[in-house]
Amino acid sequence: EVQLVESGGGLVQPGGSLRLSCAASGFTFSDHYMDWVRQAPGKGLEWVGRARNKVNSYTTEYAASVKGRFTISRDDSKNSLYLQMNSLKTEDTALYYCVRRYGLGRMDVWGQGTTVTVSS
Amino acid sequence: DIQLTQSPTFLSASAGDRVTITCRASQGISSSLAWYQQKPGKAPKLLIYAASTLQSGVPSRFSGSGSGTEFTLTISSLQPEDFATYHCQQLQIYPLTFGPGTKVEIK
């Protein structure tokens, strides 16, 4: 079964850091670009960023709202994706989803999400 | 950034109704548009990609059309399990962006 399982969410104070993980199973993780998408409580979906695969030099893309504060990385040997979040703000409070990109223009597998709450 | 707008924001309909949701992009995105369904407390589910290609396992009552700046998602005969929020997403240009969502509720 193709599956993505996020972990690492929690309560953190403004200005703090948190590292999210996403464990992939059931498919060849190294073949795929992987994304993070978040959803603030009661709000719509917001794309956070992307990590490309080895063929594309593991390059990354970010939303302007997180660029310079968040870093996406991956460890293909562990079938894992990471989101390092620094200088957290209250507006980063959201459910964070790990998502697989399958080919061009298709984000087809989503994890169940992990909740990040930034509050003093 | 490419802005996506959806109309309507909210839709009240009955089972068996034909429902159409529109997504408009602030600039042309070719056919790089996807539609997702999201139920409360659940992750989004991919319905349509490349504007009109049905994702495997998605019922054929769902269809998508459009290119450039205007796109539609149609549910030909609304079923009880279709009451949910629908999101469009453009995958043409970074940053990828989503529409604000359309909530489909039972009349």
mmCIF file with all atom_site columns, C-alpha atoms in Angstrom, chain B:
data_model
loop_
_atom_site.group_PDB
_atom_site.id
_atom_site.type_symbol
_atom_site.label_atom_id
_atom_site.label_alt_id
_atom_site.label_comp_id
_atom_site.label_asym_id
_atom_site.label_entity_id
_atom_site.label_seq_id
_atom_site.pdbx_PDB_ins_code
_atom_site.Cartn_x
_atom_site.Cartn_y
_atom_site.Cartn_z
_atom_site.occupancy
_atom_site.B_iso_or_equiv
_atom_site.pdbx_formal_charge
_atom_site.auth_seq_id
_atom_site.auth_comp_id
_atom_site.auth_asym_id
_atom_site.auth_atom_id
_atom_site.pdbx_PDB_model_num
ATOM 1   C CA . ASP B 1 1   ? 2.137   34.631 -8.252  1.00 0.00 ? 1   ASP B CA 1
ATOM 2   C CA . ILE B 1 2   ? -0.798  33.110 -10.094 1.00 0.00 ? 2   ILE B CA 1
ATOM 3   C CA . GLN B 1 3   ? -4.079  33.761 -8.276  1.00 0.00 ? 3   GLN B CA 1
ATOM 4   C CA . LEU B 1 4   ? -6.894  31.247 -8.550  1.00 0.00 ? 4   LEU B CA 1
ATOM 5   C CA . THR B 1 5   ? -10.501 32.194 -7.891  1.00 0.00 ? 5   THR B CA 1
ATOM 6   C CA . GLN B 1 6   ? -13.345 29.712 -7.527  1.00 0.00 ? 6   GLN B CA 1
ATOM 7   C CA . SER B 1 7   ? -17.035 30.235 -7.983  1.00 0.00 ? 7   SER B CA 1
ATOM 8   C CA . PRO B 1 8   ? -19.246 29.728 -6.248  1.00 0.00 ? 8   PRO B CA 1
ATOM 9   C CA . THR B 1 9   ? -17.639 29.763 -2.816  1.00 0.00 ? 9   THR B CA 1
ATOM 10  C CA . PHE B 1 10  ? -20.581 27.839 -1.425  1.00 0.00 ? 10  PHE B CA 1
ATOM 11  C CA . LEU B 1 11  ? -23.091 25.646 -3.213  1.00 0.00 ? 11  LEU B CA 1
ATOM 12  C CA . SER B 1 12  ? -26.227 24.055 -1.841  1.00 0.00 ? 12  SER B CA 1
ATOM 13  C CA . ALA B 1 13  ? -27.492 21.153 -3.935  1.00 0.00 ? 13  ALA B CA 1
ATOM 14  C CA . SER B 1 14  ? -29.547 17.980 -3.795  1.00 0.00 ? 14  SER B CA 1
ATOM 15  C CA . ALA B 1 15  ? -28.529 14.423 -4.534  1.00 0.00 ? 15  ALA B CA 1
ATOM 16  C CA . GLY B 1 16  ? -28.936 13.813 -8.257  1.00 0.00 ? 16  GLY B CA 1
ATOM 17  C CA . ASP B 1 17  ? -28.207 17.428 -9.217  1.00 0.00 ? 17  ASP B CA 1
ATOM 18  C CA . ARG B 1 18  ? -25.666 18.379 -11.852 1.00 0.00 ? 18  ARG B CA 1
ATOM 19  C CA . VAL B 1 19  ? -23.068 20.627 -10.280 1.00 0.00 ? 19  VAL B CA 1
ATOM 20  C CA . THR B 1 20  ? -20.454 22.845 -11.927 1.00 0.00 ? 20  THR B CA 1
ATOM 21  C CA . ILE B 1 21  ? -17.608 24.647 -10.174 1.00 0.00 ? 21  ILE B CA 1
ATOM 22  C CA . THR B 1 22  ? -15.445 27.195 -11.977 1.00 0.00 ? 22  THR B CA 1
ATOM 23  C CA . CYS B 1 23  ? -11.787 27.996 -11.349 1.00 0.00 ? 23  CYS B CA 1
ATOM 24  C CA . ARG B 1 24  ? -10.201 31.028 -12.980 1.00 0.00 ? 24  ARG B CA 1
ATOM 25  C CA . ALA B 1 25  ? -6.477  31.766 -13.133 1.00 0.00 ? 25  ALA B CA 1
ATOM 26  C CA . SER B 1 26  ? -4.977  35.266 -13.133 1.00 0.00 ? 26  SER B CA 1
ATOM 27  C CA . GLN B 1 27  ? -2.807  34.287 -16.101 1.00 0.00 ? 27  GLN B CA 1
ATOM 28  C CA . GLY B 1 28  ? -2.686  31.421 -18.561 1.00 0.00 ? 28  GLY B CA 1
ATOM 29  C CA . ILE B 1 29  ? -1.630  28.058 -17.175 1.00 0.00 ? 29  ILE B CA 1
ATOM 30  C CA . SER B 1 30  ? -2.192  25.861 -20.225 1.00 0.00 ? 30  SER B CA 1
ATOM 31  C CA . SER B 1 31  ? -3.816  22.685 -18.877 1.00 0.00 ? 31  SER B CA 1
ATOM 32  C CA . SER B 1 32  ? -1.786  22.498 -15.650 1.00 0.00 ? 32  SER B CA 1
ATOM 33  C CA . LEU B 1 33  ? -4.729  22.366 -13.289 1.00 0.00 ? 33  LEU B CA 1
ATOM 34  C CA . ALA B 1 34  ? -5.844  19.788 -10.758 1.00 0.00 ? 34  ALA B CA 1
ATOM 35  C CA . TRP B 1 35  ? -9.005  19.356 -8.703  1.00 0.00 ? 35  TRP B CA 1
ATOM 36  C CA . TYR B 1 36  ? -9.158  17.861 -5.204  1.00 0.00 ? 36  TYR B CA 1
ATOM 37  C CA . GLN B 1 37  ? -11.989 16.798 -2.956  1.00 0.00 ? 37  GLN B CA 1
ATOM 38  C CA . GLN B 1 38  ? -11.627 17.245 0.788   1.00 0.00 ? 38  GLN B CA 1
ATOM 39  C CA . LYS B 1 39  ? -13.972 15.965 3.480   1.00 0.00 ? 39  LYS B CA 1
ATOM 40  C CA . PRO B 1 40  ? -13.865 17.248 7.076   1.00 0.00 ? 40  PRO B CA 1
ATOM 41  C CA . GLY B 1 41  ? -10.887 15.913 9.003   1.00 0.00 ? 41  GLY B CA 1
ATOM 42  C CA . LYS B 1 42  ? -9.443  14.193 5.939   1.00 0.00 ? 42  LYS B CA 1
ATOM 43  C CA . ALA B 1 43  ? -6.597  14.865 3.544   1.00 0.00 ? 43  ALA B CA 1
ATOM 44  C CA . PRO B 1 44  ? -7.435  16.137 0.064   1.00 0.00 ? 44  PRO B CA 1
ATOM 45  C CA . LYS B 1 45  ? -8.053  13.509 -2.599  1.00 0.00 ? 45  LYS B CA 1
ATOM 46  C CA . LEU B 1 46  ? -6.957  14.019 -6.203  1.00 0.00 ? 46  LEU B CA 1
ATOM 47  C CA . LEU B 1 47  ? -9.908  13.876 -8.609  1.00 0.00 ? 47  LEU B CA 1
ATOM 48  C CA . ILE B 1 48  ? -8.716  15.428 -11.876 1.00 0.00 ? 48  ILE B CA 1
ATOM 49  C CA . TYR B 1 49  ? -5.282  16.385 -13.213 1.00 0.00 ? 49  TYR B CA 1
ATOM 50  C CA . ALA B 1 50  ? -4.089  18.037 -16.393 1.00 0.00 ? 50  ALA B CA 1
ATOM 51  C CA . ALA B 1 51  ? -7.463  19.846 -16.378 1.00 0.00 ? 51  ALA B CA 1
ATOM 52  C CA . SER B 1 52  ? -9.469  16.912 -17.714 1.00 0.00 ? 52  SER B CA 1
ATOM 53  C CA . THR B 1 53  ? -7.803  13.584 -16.861 1.00 0.00 ? 53  THR B CA 1
ATOM 54  C CA . LEU B 1 54  ? -9.679  11.515 -14.321 1.00 0.00 ? 54  LEU B CA 1
ATOM 55  C CA . GLN B 1 55  ? -7.472  10.079 -11.591 1.00 0.00 ? 55  GLN B CA 1
ATOM 56  C CA . SER B 1 56  ? -7.598  6.299  -11.335 1.00 0.00 ? 56  SER B CA 1
ATOM 57  C CA . GLY B 1 57  ? -10.418 5.081  -9.114  1.00 0.00 ? 57  GLY B CA 1
ATOM 58  C CA . VAL B 1 58  ? -12.421 8.308  -9.271  1.00 0.00 ? 58  VAL B CA 1
ATOM 59  C CA . PRO B 1 59  ? -16.040 7.831  -10.384 1.00 0.00 ? 59  PRO B CA 1
ATOM 60  C CA . SER B 1 60  ? -16.847 8.856  -13.944 1.00 0.00 ? 60  SER B CA 1
ATOM 61  C CA . ARG B 1 61  ? -19.528 11.290 -12.758 1.00 0.00 ? 61  ARG B CA 1
ATOM 62  C CA . PHE B 1 62  ? -16.619 13.677 -12.130 1.00 0.00 ? 62  PHE B CA 1
ATOM 63  C CA . SER B 1 63  ? -15.210 15.496 -15.147 1.00 0.00 ? 63  SER B CA 1
ATOM 64  C CA . GLY B 1 64  ? -12.985 18.467 -15.788 1.00 0.00 ? 64  GLY B CA 1
ATOM 65  C CA . SER B 1 65  ? -12.522 20.821 -18.694 1.00 0.00 ? 65  SER B CA 1
ATOM 66  C CA . GLY B 1 66  ? -10.827 24.037 -19.697 1.00 0.00 ? 66  GLY B CA 1
ATOM 67  C CA . SER B 1 67  ? -7.459  25.469 -20.559 1.00 0.00 ? 67  SER B CA 1
ATOM 68  C CA . GLY B 1 68  ? -5.674  28.771 -20.313 1.00 0.00 ? 68  GLY B CA 1
ATOM 69  C CA . THR B 1 69  ? -7.437  30.726 -17.596 1.00 0.00 ? 69  THR B CA 1
ATOM 70  C CA . GLU B 1 70  ? -10.859 29.135 -17.163 1.00 0.00 ? 70  GLU B CA 1
ATOM 71  C CA . PHE B 1 71  ? -11.590 25.652 -15.903 1.00 0.00 ? 71  PHE B CA 1
ATOM 72  C CA . THR B 1 72  ? -14.612 23.724 -14.690 1.00 0.00 ? 72  THR B CA 1
ATOM 73  C CA . LEU B 1 73  ? -15.249 20.716 -12.513 1.00 0.00 ? 73  LEU B CA 1
ATOM 74  C CA . THR B 1 74  ? -18.580 19.019 -13.171 1.00 0.00 ? 74  THR B CA 1
ATOM 75  C CA . ILE B 1 75  ? -20.330 16.371 -11.116 1.00 0.00 ? 75  ILE B CA 1
ATOM 76  C CA . SER B 1 76  ? -22.972 14.921 -13.395 1.00 0.00 ? 76  SER B CA 1
ATOM 77  C CA . SER B 1 77  ? -25.223 13.488 -10.684 1.00 0.00 ? 77  SER B CA 1
ATOM 78  C CA . LEU B 1 78  ? -24.366 14.460 -7.135  1.00 0.00 ? 78  LEU B CA 1
ATOM 79  C CA . GLN B 1 79  ? -24.159 11.554 -4.712  1.00 0.00 ? 79  GLN B CA 1
ATOM 80  C CA . PRO B 1 80  ? -24.407 11.747 -0.894  1.00 0.00 ? 80  PRO B CA 1
ATOM 81  C CA . GLU B 1 81  ? -20.673 11.033 -0.577  1.00 0.00 ? 81  GLU B CA 1
ATOM 82  C CA . ASP B 1 82  ? -19.825 14.016 -2.803  1.00 0.00 ? 82  ASP B CA 1
ATOM 83  C CA . PHE B 1 83  ? -20.735 16.606 -0.223  1.00 0.00 ? 83  PHE B CA 1
ATOM 84  C CA . ALA B 1 84  ? -17.318 18.091 0.504   1.00 0.00 ? 84  ALA B CA 1
ATOM 85  C CA . THR B 1 85  ? -15.026 21.012 -0.285  1.00 0.00 ? 85  THR B CA 1
ATOM 86  C CA . TYR B 1 86  ? -13.424 21.144 -3.724  1.00 0.00 ? 86  TYR B CA 1
ATOM 87  C CA . HIS B 1 87  ? -10.086 22.851 -4.368  1.00 0.00 ? 87  HIS B CA 1
ATOM 88  C CA . CYS B 1 88  ? -8.401  23.705 -7.663  1.00 0.00 ? 88  CYS B CA 1
ATOM 89  C CA . GLN B 1 89  ? -4.613  23.969 -7.953  1.00 0.00 ? 89  GLN B CA 1
ATOM 90  C CA . GLN B 1 90  ? -2.311  25.275 -10.673 1.00 0.00 ? 90  GLN B CA 1
ATOM 91  C CA . LEU B 1 91  ? 0.919   23.359 -11.274 1.00 0.00 ? 91  LEU B CA 1
ATOM 92  C CA . GLN B 1 92  ? 2.276   25.419 -14.159 1.00 0.00 ? 92  GLN B CA 1
ATOM 93  C CA . ILE B 1 93  ? 4.353   28.066 -12.419 1.00 0.00 ? 93  ILE B CA 1
ATOM 94  C CA . TYR B 1 94  ? 6.068   28.275 -9.044  1.00 0.00 ? 94  TYR B CA 1
ATOM 95  C CA . PRO B 1 95  ? 4.868   28.952 -6.480  1.00 0.00 ? 95  PRO B CA 1
ATOM 96  C CA . LEU B 1 96  ? 2.131   26.402 -6.951  1.00 0.00 ? 96  LEU B CA 1
ATOM 97  C CA . THR B 1 97  ? -1.156  27.873 -5.778  1.00 0.00 ? 97  THR B CA 1
ATOM 98  C CA . PHE B 1 98  ? -4.603  26.678 -4.750  1.00 0.00 ? 98  PHE B CA 1
ATOM 99  C CA . GLY B 1 99  ? -7.989  28.242 -5.122  1.00 0.00 ? 99  GLY B CA 1
ATOM 100 C CA . PRO B 1 100 ? -9.921  29.200 -1.964  1.00 0.00 ? 100 PRO B CA 1
ATOM 101 C CA . GLY B 1 101 ? -12.224 26.187 -2.200  1.00 0.00 ? 101 GLY B CA 1
ATOM 102 C CA . THR B 1 102 ? -15.907 25.553 -2.933  1.00 0.00 ? 102 THR B CA 1
ATOM 103 C CA . LYS B 1 103 ? -18.010 23.930 -0.254  1.00 0.00 ? 103 LYS B CA 1
ATOM 104 C CA . VAL B 1 104 ? -20.806 21.725 -1.564  1.00 0.00 ? 104 VAL B CA 1
ATOM 105 C CA . GLU B 1 105 ? -23.532 21.169 0.996   1.00 0.00 ? 105 GLU B CA 1
ATOM 106 C CA . ILE B 1 106 ? -26.823 19.333 1.085   1.00 0.00 ? 106 ILE B CA 1
ATOM 107 C CA . LYS B 1 107 ? -29.881 21.418 0.247   1.00 0.00 ? 107 LYS B CA 1
#
